[in-house]
């Protein structure tokens, strides 16, 4: 009989979060986990190193689809059924890595209640995709991934990241890890161009070289005021506010930021500004005022 682990944790002193999980063979099985759709979380555009192992066509619920994820230098298979989320290979002892990656210590019921209470549009969005969680990804890989995302689409982004990993990442047997800043800093622009990076090659190289020199300290960004962290990231060639905010949100969990690409800007202008061509600063001001610490 498997040992069932039950966790009750206080979130911001407001409410406890309940999560139960146990070991089954080489898998960790989660039960009673609220607000977590594996499909919605992976396929909403915040991460790029995953693929479907079956059921290639999207379906409404996403249940029973097996996904393979490469993250944190590891390989994970994850499948969601009606009552369980099964992750393997994994043990209860090393589950902390995936608990942090999937942001399972945050009570999303509280987040959704706060946002929906202030905004009927968000209430509808929450009902439509109630299982999206903000991943806590490796900060270096996240930064490079969103540098690659400039003027790009998701299939090409995923392809370029796969090319870079295959060419320069460590061979882990069944996958290639994303290469370190030190490895990428040692390359030439032409070597990166061979991975189909295009004009982004020089930006990737600049970011890597700044990390290696210490000019860009990714660890220190986690503790900086968000405006200072954003400004620091934007000192890298080719990194604007949107890429910086994506790195802060999806790598550091800085949920107060509001990454705004052309699509988000269109949505905000349409629903909140009567289709007026307002500035990005106006959009960010509204998001900060209306959504606060949960804007991301």
PDB file of C-alpha atoms in Angstrom:
ATOM      1  CA  UNK A   1       0.000   0.000   0.000  1.00  0.00           C
ATOM      2  CA  UNK A   2       1.604   3.323  -1.003  1.00  0.00           C
ATOM      3  CA  UNK A   3       2.312   5.944   1.596  1.00  0.00           C
ATOM      4  CA  UNK A   4       0.101   8.976   1.050  1.00  0.00           C
ATOM      5  CA  UNK A   5       1.647  12.369   1.718  1.00  0.00           C
ATOM      6  CA  UNK A   6      -0.758  15.171   2.564  1.00  0.00           C
ATOM      7  CA  UNK A   7       0.434  18.770   2.662  1.00  0.00           C
ATOM      8  CA  UNK A   8      -1.416  21.720   4.093  1.00  0.00           C
ATOM      9  CA  UNK A   9       0.428  24.972   3.612  1.00  0.00           C
ATOM     10  CA  UNK A  10      -0.457  28.565   4.377  1.00  0.00           C
ATOM     11  CA  UNK A  11      -0.348  30.859   1.372  1.00  0.00           C
ATOM     12  CA  UNK A  12       0.046  34.550   2.229  1.00  0.00           C
ATOM     13  CA  UNK A  13      -1.647  33.846   5.549  1.00  0.00           C
ATOM     14  CA  UNK A  14      -5.017  33.635   3.782  1.00  0.00           C
ATOM     15  CA  UNK A  15      -5.865  30.012   3.207  1.00  0.00           C
ATOM     16  CA  UNK A  16      -4.161  26.645   3.274  1.00  0.00           C
ATOM     17  CA  UNK A  17      -3.480  24.632   0.122  1.00  0.00           C
ATOM     18  CA  UNK A  18      -4.165  20.903   0.194  1.00  0.00           C
ATOM     19  CA  UNK A  19      -2.183  18.508  -1.970  1.00  0.00           C
ATOM     20  CA  UNK A  20      -1.925  14.756  -1.681  1.00  0.00           C
ATOM     21  CA  UNK A  21       0.634  12.621  -3.492  1.00  0.00           C
ATOM     22  CA  UNK A  22       2.216   9.203  -3.206  1.00  0.00           C
ATOM     23  CA  UNK A  23       4.716   6.868  -4.826  1.00  0.00           C
ATOM     24  CA  UNK A  24       3.456   4.252  -7.294  1.00  0.00           C
ATOM     25  CA  UNK A  25       6.282   2.190  -8.784  1.00  0.00           C
ATOM     26  CA  UNK A  26       8.565   4.759 -10.494  1.00  0.00           C
ATOM     27  CA  UNK A  27       5.897   7.467 -10.543  1.00  0.00           C
ATOM     28  CA  UNK A  28       4.579  10.171  -8.246  1.00  0.00           C
ATOM     29  CA  UNK A  29       0.794  10.352  -8.309  1.00  0.00           C
ATOM     30  CA  UNK A  30      -1.013  13.555  -7.346  1.00  0.00           C
ATOM     31  CA  UNK A  31      -4.587  13.612  -6.139  1.00  0.00           C
ATOM     32  CA  UNK A  32      -6.811  16.414  -4.886  1.00  0.00           C
ATOM     33  CA  UNK A  33      -4.719  19.046  -6.698  1.00  0.00           C
ATOM     34  CA  UNK A  34      -6.878  22.028  -7.532  1.00  0.00           C
ATOM     35  CA  UNK A  35      -6.511  24.333 -10.555  1.00  0.00           C
ATOM     36  CA  UNK A  36      -4.043  22.276 -12.574  1.00  0.00           C
ATOM     37  CA  UNK A  37      -4.593  21.280 -16.182  1.00  0.00           C
ATOM     38  CA  UNK A  38      -1.410  19.795 -17.619  1.00  0.00           C
ATOM     39  CA  UNK A  39      -2.498  20.523 -21.195  1.00  0.00           C
ATOM     40  CA  UNK A  40      -3.538  24.120 -20.545  1.00  0.00           C
ATOM     41  CA  UNK A  41      -0.354  24.826 -18.609  1.00  0.00           C
ATOM     42  CA  UNK A  42       2.027  23.399 -21.202  1.00  0.00           C
ATOM     43  CA  UNK A  43       0.244  24.571 -24.353  1.00  0.00           C
ATOM     44  CA  UNK A  44      -0.461  28.201 -23.439  1.00  0.00           C
ATOM     45  CA  UNK A  45       2.885  29.442 -24.808  1.00  0.00           C
ATOM     46  CA  UNK A  46       5.031  29.840 -21.701  1.00  0.00           C
ATOM     47  CA  UNK A  47       7.359  26.869 -22.309  1.00  0.00           C
ATOM     48  CA  UNK A  48       8.776  25.154 -25.371  1.00  0.00           C
ATOM     49  CA  UNK A  49      10.517  21.856 -24.500  1.00  0.00           C
ATOM     50  CA  UNK A  50       7.635  19.417 -24.392  1.00  0.00           C
ATOM     51  CA  UNK A  51       5.780  17.205 -26.829  1.00  0.00           C
ATOM     52  CA  UNK A  52       2.731  15.012 -26.967  1.00  0.00           C
ATOM     53  CA  UNK A  53       3.467  11.303 -26.883  1.00  0.00           C
ATOM     54  CA  UNK A  54      -0.041  10.344 -28.012  1.00  0.00           C
ATOM     55  CA  UNK A  55      -3.301  12.006 -29.043  1.00  0.00           C
ATOM     56  CA  UNK A  56      -1.705  14.475 -31.483  1.00  0.00           C
ATOM     57  CA  UNK A  57      -4.936  16.393 -31.993  1.00  0.00           C
ATOM     58  CA  UNK A  58      -5.930  18.809 -29.196  1.00  0.00           C
ATOM     59  CA  UNK A  59      -9.046  17.829 -27.320  1.00  0.00           C
ATOM     60  CA  UNK A  60     -11.278  19.675 -24.912  1.00  0.00           C
ATOM     61  CA  UNK A  61     -10.247  18.119 -21.626  1.00  0.00           C
ATOM     62  CA  UNK A  62      -6.660  17.124 -22.318  1.00  0.00           C
ATOM     63  CA  UNK A  63      -7.082  14.097 -20.054  1.00  0.00           C
ATOM     64  CA  UNK A  64      -5.133  10.925 -20.776  1.00  0.00           C
ATOM     65  CA  UNK A  65      -2.708  12.756 -23.084  1.00  0.00           C
ATOM     66  CA  UNK A  66       0.863  11.799 -22.255  1.00  0.00           C
ATOM     67  CA  UNK A  67       3.367  14.655 -22.389  1.00  0.00           C
ATOM     68  CA  UNK A  68       7.149  14.478 -22.310  1.00  0.00           C
ATOM     69  CA  UNK A  69       8.847  17.480 -20.717  1.00  0.00           C
ATOM     70  CA  UNK A  70      12.541  18.428 -20.680  1.00  0.00           C
ATOM     71  CA  UNK A  71      13.154  20.837 -17.806  1.00  0.00           C
ATOM     72  CA  UNK A  72      15.626  21.492 -15.019  1.00  0.00           C
ATOM     73  CA  UNK A  73      18.097  19.163 -16.732  1.00  0.00           C
ATOM     74  CA  UNK A  74      15.632  16.269 -16.413  1.00  0.00           C
ATOM     75  CA  UNK A  75      13.132  14.331 -18.463  1.00  0.00           C
ATOM     76  CA  UNK A  76       9.597  13.870 -17.160  1.00  0.00           C
ATOM     77  CA  UNK A  77       6.548  12.110 -18.518  1.00  0.00           C
ATOM     78  CA  UNK A  78       3.236  13.415 -17.219  1.00  0.00           C
ATOM     79  CA  UNK A  79      -0.333  12.287 -17.789  1.00  0.00           C
ATOM     80  CA  UNK A  80      -3.585  13.566 -16.348  1.00  0.00           C
ATOM     81  CA  UNK A  81      -6.635  11.388 -15.812  1.00  0.00           C
ATOM     82  CA  UNK A  82      -9.987  12.356 -14.370  1.00  0.00           C
ATOM     83  CA  UNK A  83      -8.758  11.843 -10.811  1.00  0.00           C
ATOM     84  CA  UNK A  84      -4.954  11.778 -10.920  1.00  0.00           C
ATOM     85  CA  UNK A  85      -1.838  13.393 -12.321  1.00  0.00           C
ATOM     86  CA  UNK A  86       0.925  10.835 -12.862  1.00  0.00           C
ATOM     87  CA  UNK A  87       4.555  11.938 -13.223  1.00  0.00           C
ATOM     88  CA  UNK A  88       7.441   9.582 -14.021  1.00  0.00           C
ATOM     89  CA  UNK A  89      10.252   8.813 -13.573  1.00  0.00           C
ATOM     90  CA  UNK A  90       9.965  10.508 -10.199  1.00  0.00           C
ATOM     91  CA  UNK A  91      10.160   9.753  -6.500  1.00  0.00           C
ATOM     92  CA  UNK A  92       8.592  11.403  -3.494  1.00  0.00           C
ATOM     93  CA  UNK A  93      12.113  12.375  -2.406  1.00  0.00           C
ATOM     94  CA  UNK A  94      12.872  14.391  -5.557  1.00  0.00           C
ATOM     95  CA  UNK A  95       9.332  15.661  -6.070  1.00  0.00           C
ATOM     96  CA  UNK A  96      10.290  19.108  -4.734  1.00  0.00           C
ATOM     97  CA  UNK A  97      11.832  19.913  -8.142  1.00  0.00           C
ATOM     98  CA  UNK A  98       8.538  19.349  -9.947  1.00  0.00           C
ATOM     99  CA  UNK A  99       6.449  20.884  -7.187  1.00  0.00           C
ATOM    100  CA  UNK A 100       8.365  24.116  -7.688  1.00  0.00           C
ATOM    101  CA  UNK A 101       8.356  23.815 -11.490  1.00  0.00           C
ATOM    102  CA  UNK A 102       4.553  23.514 -11.606  1.00  0.00           C
ATOM    103  CA  UNK A 103       4.080  26.166  -8.890  1.00  0.00           C
ATOM    104  CA  UNK A 104       2.151  23.702  -6.754  1.00  0.00           C
ATOM    105  CA  UNK A 105       2.790  25.598  -3.525  1.00  0.00           C
ATOM    106  CA  UNK A 106       0.592  28.472  -4.720  1.00  0.00           C
ATOM    107  CA  UNK A 107      -3.145  28.334  -4.066  1.00  0.00           C
ATOM    108  CA  UNK A 108      -4.591  29.345  -7.437  1.00  0.00           C
ATOM    109  CA  UNK A 109      -8.105  29.366  -6.017  1.00  0.00           C
ATOM    110  CA  UNK A 110      -7.158  32.517  -4.116  1.00  0.00           C
ATOM    111  CA  UNK A 111      -5.557  34.099  -7.183  1.00  0.00           C
ATOM    112  CA  UNK A 112      -8.602  33.409  -9.346  1.00  0.00           C
ATOM    113  CA  UNK A 113     -11.036  34.611  -6.708  1.00  0.00           C
ATOM    114  CA  UNK A 114      -9.193  37.904  -6.323  1.00  0.00           C
ATOM    115  CA  UNK A 115      -8.907  38.535 -10.065  1.00  0.00           C
ATOM    116  CA  UNK A 116     -12.443  37.454 -10.941  1.00  0.00           C
ATOM    117  CA  UNK A 117     -13.976  39.564  -8.191  1.00  0.00           C
ATOM    118  CA  UNK A 118     -12.622  42.722  -9.808  1.00  0.00           C
ATOM    119  CA  UNK A 119     -13.179  41.971 -13.490  1.00  0.00           C
ATOM    120  CA  UNK A 120     -15.969  40.173 -15.351  1.00  0.00           C
ATOM    121  CA  UNK A 121     -13.713  39.563 -18.374  1.00  0.00           C
ATOM    122  CA  UNK A 122     -11.175  37.786 -16.197  1.00  0.00           C
ATOM    123  CA  UNK A 123     -13.988  35.831 -14.563  1.00  0.00           C
ATOM    124  CA  UNK A 124     -14.939  34.481 -17.983  1.00  0.00           C
ATOM    125  CA  UNK A 125     -11.284  33.732 -18.812  1.00  0.00           C
ATOM    126  CA  UNK A 126     -10.836  31.868 -15.530  1.00  0.00           C
ATOM    127  CA  UNK A 127     -13.888  29.736 -16.273  1.00  0.00           C
ATOM    128  CA  UNK A 128     -12.590  29.007 -19.786  1.00  0.00           C
ATOM    129  CA  UNK A 129      -9.036  27.968 -18.771  1.00  0.00           C
ATOM    130  CA  UNK A 130      -9.121  27.387 -15.046  1.00  0.00           C
ATOM    131  CA  UNK A 131      -6.160  25.025 -14.958  1.00  0.00           C
ATOM    132  CA  UNK A 132      -3.299  27.225 -16.212  1.00  0.00           C
ATOM    133  CA  UNK A 133      -0.432  27.546 -13.739  1.00  0.00           C
ATOM    134  CA  UNK A 134       2.634  29.770 -14.153  1.00  0.00           C
ATOM    135  CA  UNK A 135       5.693  27.533 -14.483  1.00  0.00           C
ATOM    136  CA  UNK A 136       8.937  28.257 -12.626  1.00  0.00           C
ATOM    137  CA  UNK A 137      11.463  27.387 -15.319  1.00  0.00           C
ATOM    138  CA  UNK A 138      15.242  27.525 -15.420  1.00  0.00           C
ATOM    139  CA  UNK A 139      16.018  31.227 -15.648  1.00  0.00           C
ATOM    140  CA  UNK A 140      18.842  30.949 -18.194  1.00  0.00           C
ATOM    141  CA  UNK A 141      16.903  28.705 -20.555  1.00  0.00           C
ATOM    142  CA  UNK A 142      13.828  30.920 -20.152  1.00  0.00           C
ATOM    143  CA  UNK A 143      15.774  34.051 -21.033  1.00  0.00           C
ATOM    144  CA  UNK A 144      17.257  32.527 -24.184  1.00  0.00           C
ATOM    145  CA  UNK A 145      13.931  30.961 -25.171  1.00  0.00           C
ATOM    146  CA  UNK A 146      12.184  34.313 -25.146  1.00  0.00           C
ATOM    147  CA  UNK A 147      15.068  35.995 -26.978  1.00  0.00           C
ATOM    148  CA  UNK A 148      14.416  33.361 -29.653  1.00  0.00           C
ATOM    149  CA  UNK A 149      10.683  34.128 -29.532  1.00  0.00           C
ATOM    150  CA  UNK A 150      11.135  37.556 -31.150  1.00  0.00           C
ATOM    151  CA  UNK A 151       9.187  37.767 -34.427  1.00  0.00           C
ATOM    152  CA  UNK A 152       8.743  34.027 -34.307  1.00  0.00           C
ATOM    153  CA  UNK A 153       6.089  31.353 -33.963  1.00  0.00           C
ATOM    154  CA  UNK A 154       5.924  28.527 -31.453  1.00  0.00           C
ATOM    155  CA  UNK A 155       6.881  25.624 -33.785  1.00  0.00           C
ATOM    156  CA  UNK A 156       9.992  27.526 -34.963  1.00  0.00           C
ATOM    157  CA  UNK A 157      10.898  28.556 -31.409  1.00  0.00           C
ATOM    158  CA  UNK A 158      10.723  24.937 -30.296  1.00  0.00           C
ATOM    159  CA  UNK A 159      12.776  23.856 -33.299  1.00  0.00           C
ATOM    160  CA  UNK A 160      15.552  26.384 -32.645  1.00  0.00           C
ATOM    161  CA  UNK A 161      15.755  25.439 -28.957  1.00  0.00           C
ATOM    162  CA  UNK A 162      15.953  21.769 -29.942  1.00  0.00           C
ATOM    163  CA  UNK A 163      18.713  22.570 -32.457  1.00  0.00           C
ATOM    164  CA  UNK A 164      20.775  24.460 -29.868  1.00  0.00           C
ATOM    165  CA  UNK A 165      20.361  21.687 -27.306  1.00  0.00           C
ATOM    166  CA  UNK A 166      21.294  18.947 -29.766  1.00  0.00           C
ATOM    167  CA  UNK A 167      24.336  20.833 -31.050  1.00  0.00           C
ATOM    168  CA  UNK A 168      25.751  22.154 -27.773  1.00  0.00           C
ATOM    169  CA  UNK A 169      23.905  20.590 -24.817  1.00  0.00           C
ATOM    170  CA  UNK A 170      25.041  17.739 -22.616  1.00  0.00           C
ATOM    171  CA  UNK A 171      23.964  14.287 -23.777  1.00  0.00           C
ATOM    172  CA  UNK A 172      21.792  12.844 -20.988  1.00  0.00           C
ATOM    173  CA  UNK A 173      21.137   9.561 -22.770  1.00  0.00           C
ATOM    174  CA  UNK A 174      17.523  10.061 -23.781  1.00  0.00           C
ATOM    175  CA  UNK A 175      17.693  13.829 -24.333  1.00  0.00           C
ATOM    176  CA  UNK A 176      20.082  16.760 -24.593  1.00  0.00           C
ATOM    177  CA  UNK A 177      20.124  19.351 -21.828  1.00  0.00           C
ATOM    178  CA  UNK A 178      19.929  23.019 -22.681  1.00  0.00           C
ATOM    179  CA  UNK A 179      23.527  24.351 -22.890  1.00  0.00           C
ATOM    180  CA  UNK A 180      24.923  26.568 -20.158  1.00  0.00           C
ATOM    181  CA  UNK A 181      25.766  30.231 -20.560  1.00  0.00           C
ATOM    182  CA  UNK A 182      29.449  29.266 -20.451  1.00  0.00           C
ATOM    183  CA  UNK A 183      29.017  26.902 -23.383  1.00  0.00           C
ATOM    184  CA  UNK A 184      27.073  29.370 -25.517  1.00  0.00           C
ATOM    185  CA  UNK A 185      29.476  32.208 -24.672  1.00  0.00           C
ATOM    186  CA  UNK A 186      32.309  30.170 -26.194  1.00  0.00           C
ATOM    187  CA  UNK A 187      30.577  29.969 -29.570  1.00  0.00           C
ATOM    188  CA  UNK A 188      30.675  32.245 -32.580  1.00  0.00           C
ATOM    189  CA  UNK A 189      27.686  33.955 -34.146  1.00  0.00           C
ATOM    190  CA  UNK A 190      28.079  31.686 -37.169  1.00  0.00           C
ATOM    191  CA  UNK A 191      27.830  28.559 -35.009  1.00  0.00           C
ATOM    192  CA  UNK A 192      24.579  29.831 -33.533  1.00  0.00           C
ATOM    193  CA  UNK A 193      23.323  30.754 -36.984  1.00  0.00           C
ATOM    194  CA  UNK A 194      23.673  27.100 -37.983  1.00  0.00           C
ATOM    195  CA  UNK A 195      20.920  26.388 -35.424  1.00  0.00           C
ATOM    196  CA  UNK A 196      18.513  28.606 -37.442  1.00  0.00           C
ATOM    197  CA  UNK A 197      18.591  31.402 -34.860  1.00  0.00           C
ATOM    198  CA  UNK A 198      18.732  34.151 -37.496  1.00  0.00           C
ATOM    199  CA  UNK A 199      19.210  37.723 -36.275  1.00  0.00           C
ATOM    200  CA  UNK A 200      18.752  36.486 -32.689  1.00  0.00           C
ATOM    201  CA  UNK A 201      22.193  34.801 -32.673  1.00  0.00           C
ATOM    202  CA  UNK A 202      24.027  37.963 -31.672  1.00  0.00           C
ATOM    203  CA  UNK A 203      21.531  38.596 -28.872  1.00  0.00           C
ATOM    204  CA  UNK A 204      21.956  35.086 -27.464  1.00  0.00           C
ATOM    205  CA  UNK A 205      25.743  35.461 -27.607  1.00  0.00           C
ATOM    206  CA  UNK A 206      25.627  38.850 -25.869  1.00  0.00           C
ATOM    207  CA  UNK A 207      23.441  37.464 -23.065  1.00  0.00           C
ATOM    208  CA  UNK A 208      25.752  34.476 -22.577  1.00  0.00           C
ATOM    209  CA  UNK A 209      28.911  36.580 -22.531  1.00  0.00           C
ATOM    210  CA  UNK A 210      27.397  39.025 -20.027  1.00  0.00           C
ATOM    211  CA  UNK A 211      26.446  36.133 -17.746  1.00  0.00           C
ATOM    212  CA  UNK A 212      29.948  34.662 -17.909  1.00  0.00           C
ATOM    213  CA  UNK A 213      31.621  38.016 -17.258  1.00  0.00           C
ATOM    214  CA  UNK A 214      29.380  38.675 -14.266  1.00  0.00           C
ATOM    215  CA  UNK A 215      27.888  41.775 -15.809  1.00  0.00           C
ATOM    216  CA  UNK A 216      24.539  39.997 -15.794  1.00  0.00           C
ATOM    217  CA  UNK A 217      23.960  38.113 -12.532  1.00  0.00           C
ATOM    218  CA  UNK A 218      20.851  36.015 -13.029  1.00  0.00           C
ATOM    219  CA  UNK A 219      20.756  34.901  -9.404  1.00  0.00           C
ATOM    220  CA  UNK A 220      20.734  38.485  -8.137  1.00  0.00           C
ATOM    221  CA  UNK A 221      17.730  39.399 -10.297  1.00  0.00           C
ATOM    222  CA  UNK A 222      15.436  37.314  -8.117  1.00  0.00           C
ATOM    223  CA  UNK A 223      15.916  39.694  -5.202  1.00  0.00           C
ATOM    224  CA  UNK A 224      15.969  43.023  -7.046  1.00  0.00           C
ATOM    225  CA  UNK A 225      13.006  45.401  -7.187  1.00  0.00           C
ATOM    226  CA  UNK A 226      11.144  44.439 -10.328  1.00  0.00           C
ATOM    227  CA  UNK A 227      11.867  47.705 -12.178  1.00  0.00           C
ATOM    228  CA  UNK A 228      15.592  47.328 -11.494  1.00  0.00           C
ATOM    229  CA  UNK A 229      15.532  43.672 -12.606  1.00  0.00           C
ATOM    230  CA  UNK A 230      13.736  44.607 -15.824  1.00  0.00           C
ATOM    231  CA  UNK A 231      16.205  47.427 -16.528  1.00  0.00           C
ATOM    232  CA  UNK A 232      19.131  45.060 -15.925  1.00  0.00           C
ATOM    233  CA  UNK A 233      17.784  42.503 -18.394  1.00  0.00           C
ATOM    234  CA  UNK A 234      17.106  45.196 -20.970  1.00  0.00           C
ATOM    235  CA  UNK A 235      20.804  46.101 -20.936  1.00  0.00           C
ATOM    236  CA  UNK A 236      21.351  42.948 -23.021  1.00  0.00           C
ATOM    237  CA  UNK A 237      21.255  43.469 -26.780  1.00  0.00           C
ATOM    238  CA  UNK A 238      17.864  42.647 -28.251  1.00  0.00           C
ATOM    239  CA  UNK A 239      15.999  42.392 -24.944  1.00  0.00           C
ATOM    240  CA  UNK A 240      13.064  44.733 -24.623  1.00  0.00           C
ATOM    241  CA  UNK A 241      10.441  45.049 -21.908  1.00  0.00           C
ATOM    242  CA  UNK A 242       8.333  42.138 -23.161  1.00  0.00           C
ATOM    243  CA  UNK A 243      11.192  39.619 -23.191  1.00  0.00           C
ATOM    244  CA  UNK A 244      12.451  40.876 -19.832  1.00  0.00           C
ATOM    245  CA  UNK A 245       8.984  40.491 -18.325  1.00  0.00           C
ATOM    246  CA  UNK A 246       8.615  36.967 -19.750  1.00  0.00           C
ATOM    247  CA  UNK A 247      11.911  35.997 -18.113  1.00  0.00           C
ATOM    248  CA  UNK A 248      10.821  37.559 -14.824  1.00  0.00           C
ATOM    249  CA  UNK A 249       7.422  35.871 -14.852  1.00  0.00           C
ATOM    250  CA  UNK A 250       8.219  32.403 -16.201  1.00  0.00           C
ATOM    251  CA  UNK A 251      11.715  32.087 -14.700  1.00  0.00           C
ATOM    252  CA  UNK A 252      11.465  33.938 -11.410  1.00  0.00           C
ATOM    253  CA  UNK A 253       7.758  33.826 -10.650  1.00  0.00           C
ATOM    254  CA  UNK A 254       7.522  37.633 -10.512  1.00  0.00           C
ATOM    255  CA  UNK A 255       3.757  37.637 -10.964  1.00  0.00           C
ATOM    256  CA  UNK A 256       3.435  41.416 -10.747  1.00  0.00           C
ATOM    257  CA  UNK A 257       4.835  41.868 -14.272  1.00  0.00           C
ATOM    258  CA  UNK A 258       2.535  41.951 -17.326  1.00  0.00           C
ATOM    259  CA  UNK A 259       4.321  40.721 -20.492  1.00  0.00           C
ATOM    260  CA  UNK A 260       2.710  42.503 -23.417  1.00  0.00           C
ATOM    261  CA  UNK A 261       3.214  41.323 -26.971  1.00  0.00           C
ATOM    262  CA  UNK A 262       1.224  42.515 -29.964  1.00  0.00           C
ATOM    263  CA  UNK A 263      -1.627  40.094 -29.214  1.00  0.00           C
ATOM    264  CA  UNK A 264      -1.998  41.040 -25.556  1.00  0.00           C
ATOM    265  CA  UNK A 265      -1.859  44.709 -26.558  1.00  0.00           C
ATOM    266  CA  UNK A 266      -4.686  44.175 -29.062  1.00  0.00           C
ATOM    267  CA  UNK A 267      -6.813  42.388 -26.492  1.00  0.00           C
ATOM    268  CA  UNK A 268      -6.237  45.063 -23.867  1.00  0.00           C
ATOM    269  CA  UNK A 269      -6.968  47.920 -26.273  1.00  0.00           C
ATOM    270  CA  UNK A 270     -10.130  46.229 -27.498  1.00  0.00           C
ATOM    271  CA  UNK A 271     -11.625  45.250 -24.146  1.00  0.00           C
ATOM    272  CA  UNK A 272     -10.377  48.018 -21.883  1.00  0.00           C
ATOM    273  CA  UNK A 273      -9.755  51.046 -24.134  1.00  0.00           C
ATOM    274  CA  UNK A 274     -12.572  50.871 -26.725  1.00  0.00           C
ATOM    275  CA  UNK A 275     -10.042  50.005 -29.449  1.00  0.00           C
ATOM    276  CA  UNK A 276      -8.113  53.227 -28.935  1.00  0.00           C
ATOM    277  CA  UNK A 277      -4.436  52.981 -29.852  1.00  0.00           C
ATOM    278  CA  UNK A 278      -3.207  53.716 -26.344  1.00  0.00           C
ATOM    279  CA  UNK A 279       0.451  53.358 -25.357  1.00  0.00           C
ATOM    280  CA  UNK A 280       2.017  50.314 -23.741  1.00  0.00           C
ATOM    281  CA  UNK A 281       2.604  52.382 -20.611  1.00  0.00           C
ATOM    282  CA  UNK A 282      -1.152  53.010 -20.377  1.00  0.00           C
ATOM    283  CA  UNK A 283      -1.803  49.277 -20.734  1.00  0.00           C
ATOM    284  CA  UNK A 284       0.757  48.473 -18.050  1.00  0.00           C
ATOM    285  CA  UNK A 285      -0.662  51.096 -15.716  1.00  0.00           C
ATOM    286  CA  UNK A 286      -4.141  49.653 -16.054  1.00  0.00           C
ATOM    287  CA  UNK A 287      -2.867  46.097 -15.545  1.00  0.00           C
ATOM    288  CA  UNK A 288      -0.935  47.128 -12.446  1.00  0.00           C
ATOM    289  CA  UNK A 289      -3.888  48.993 -10.974  1.00  0.00           C
ATOM    290  CA  UNK A 290      -6.509  46.374 -11.790  1.00  0.00           C
ATOM    291  CA  UNK A 291      -4.576  43.121 -11.355  1.00  0.00           C
ATOM    292  CA  UNK A 292      -1.836  44.146  -8.911  1.00  0.00           C
ATOM    293  CA  UNK A 293       0.509  41.429  -7.693  1.00  0.00           C
ATOM    294  CA  UNK A 294      -1.238  38.867  -9.930  1.00  0.00           C
ATOM    295  CA  UNK A 295      -0.973  40.794 -13.212  1.00  0.00           C
ATOM    296  CA  UNK A 296       1.239  38.088 -14.731  1.00  0.00           C
TER     297      UNK A 296
END
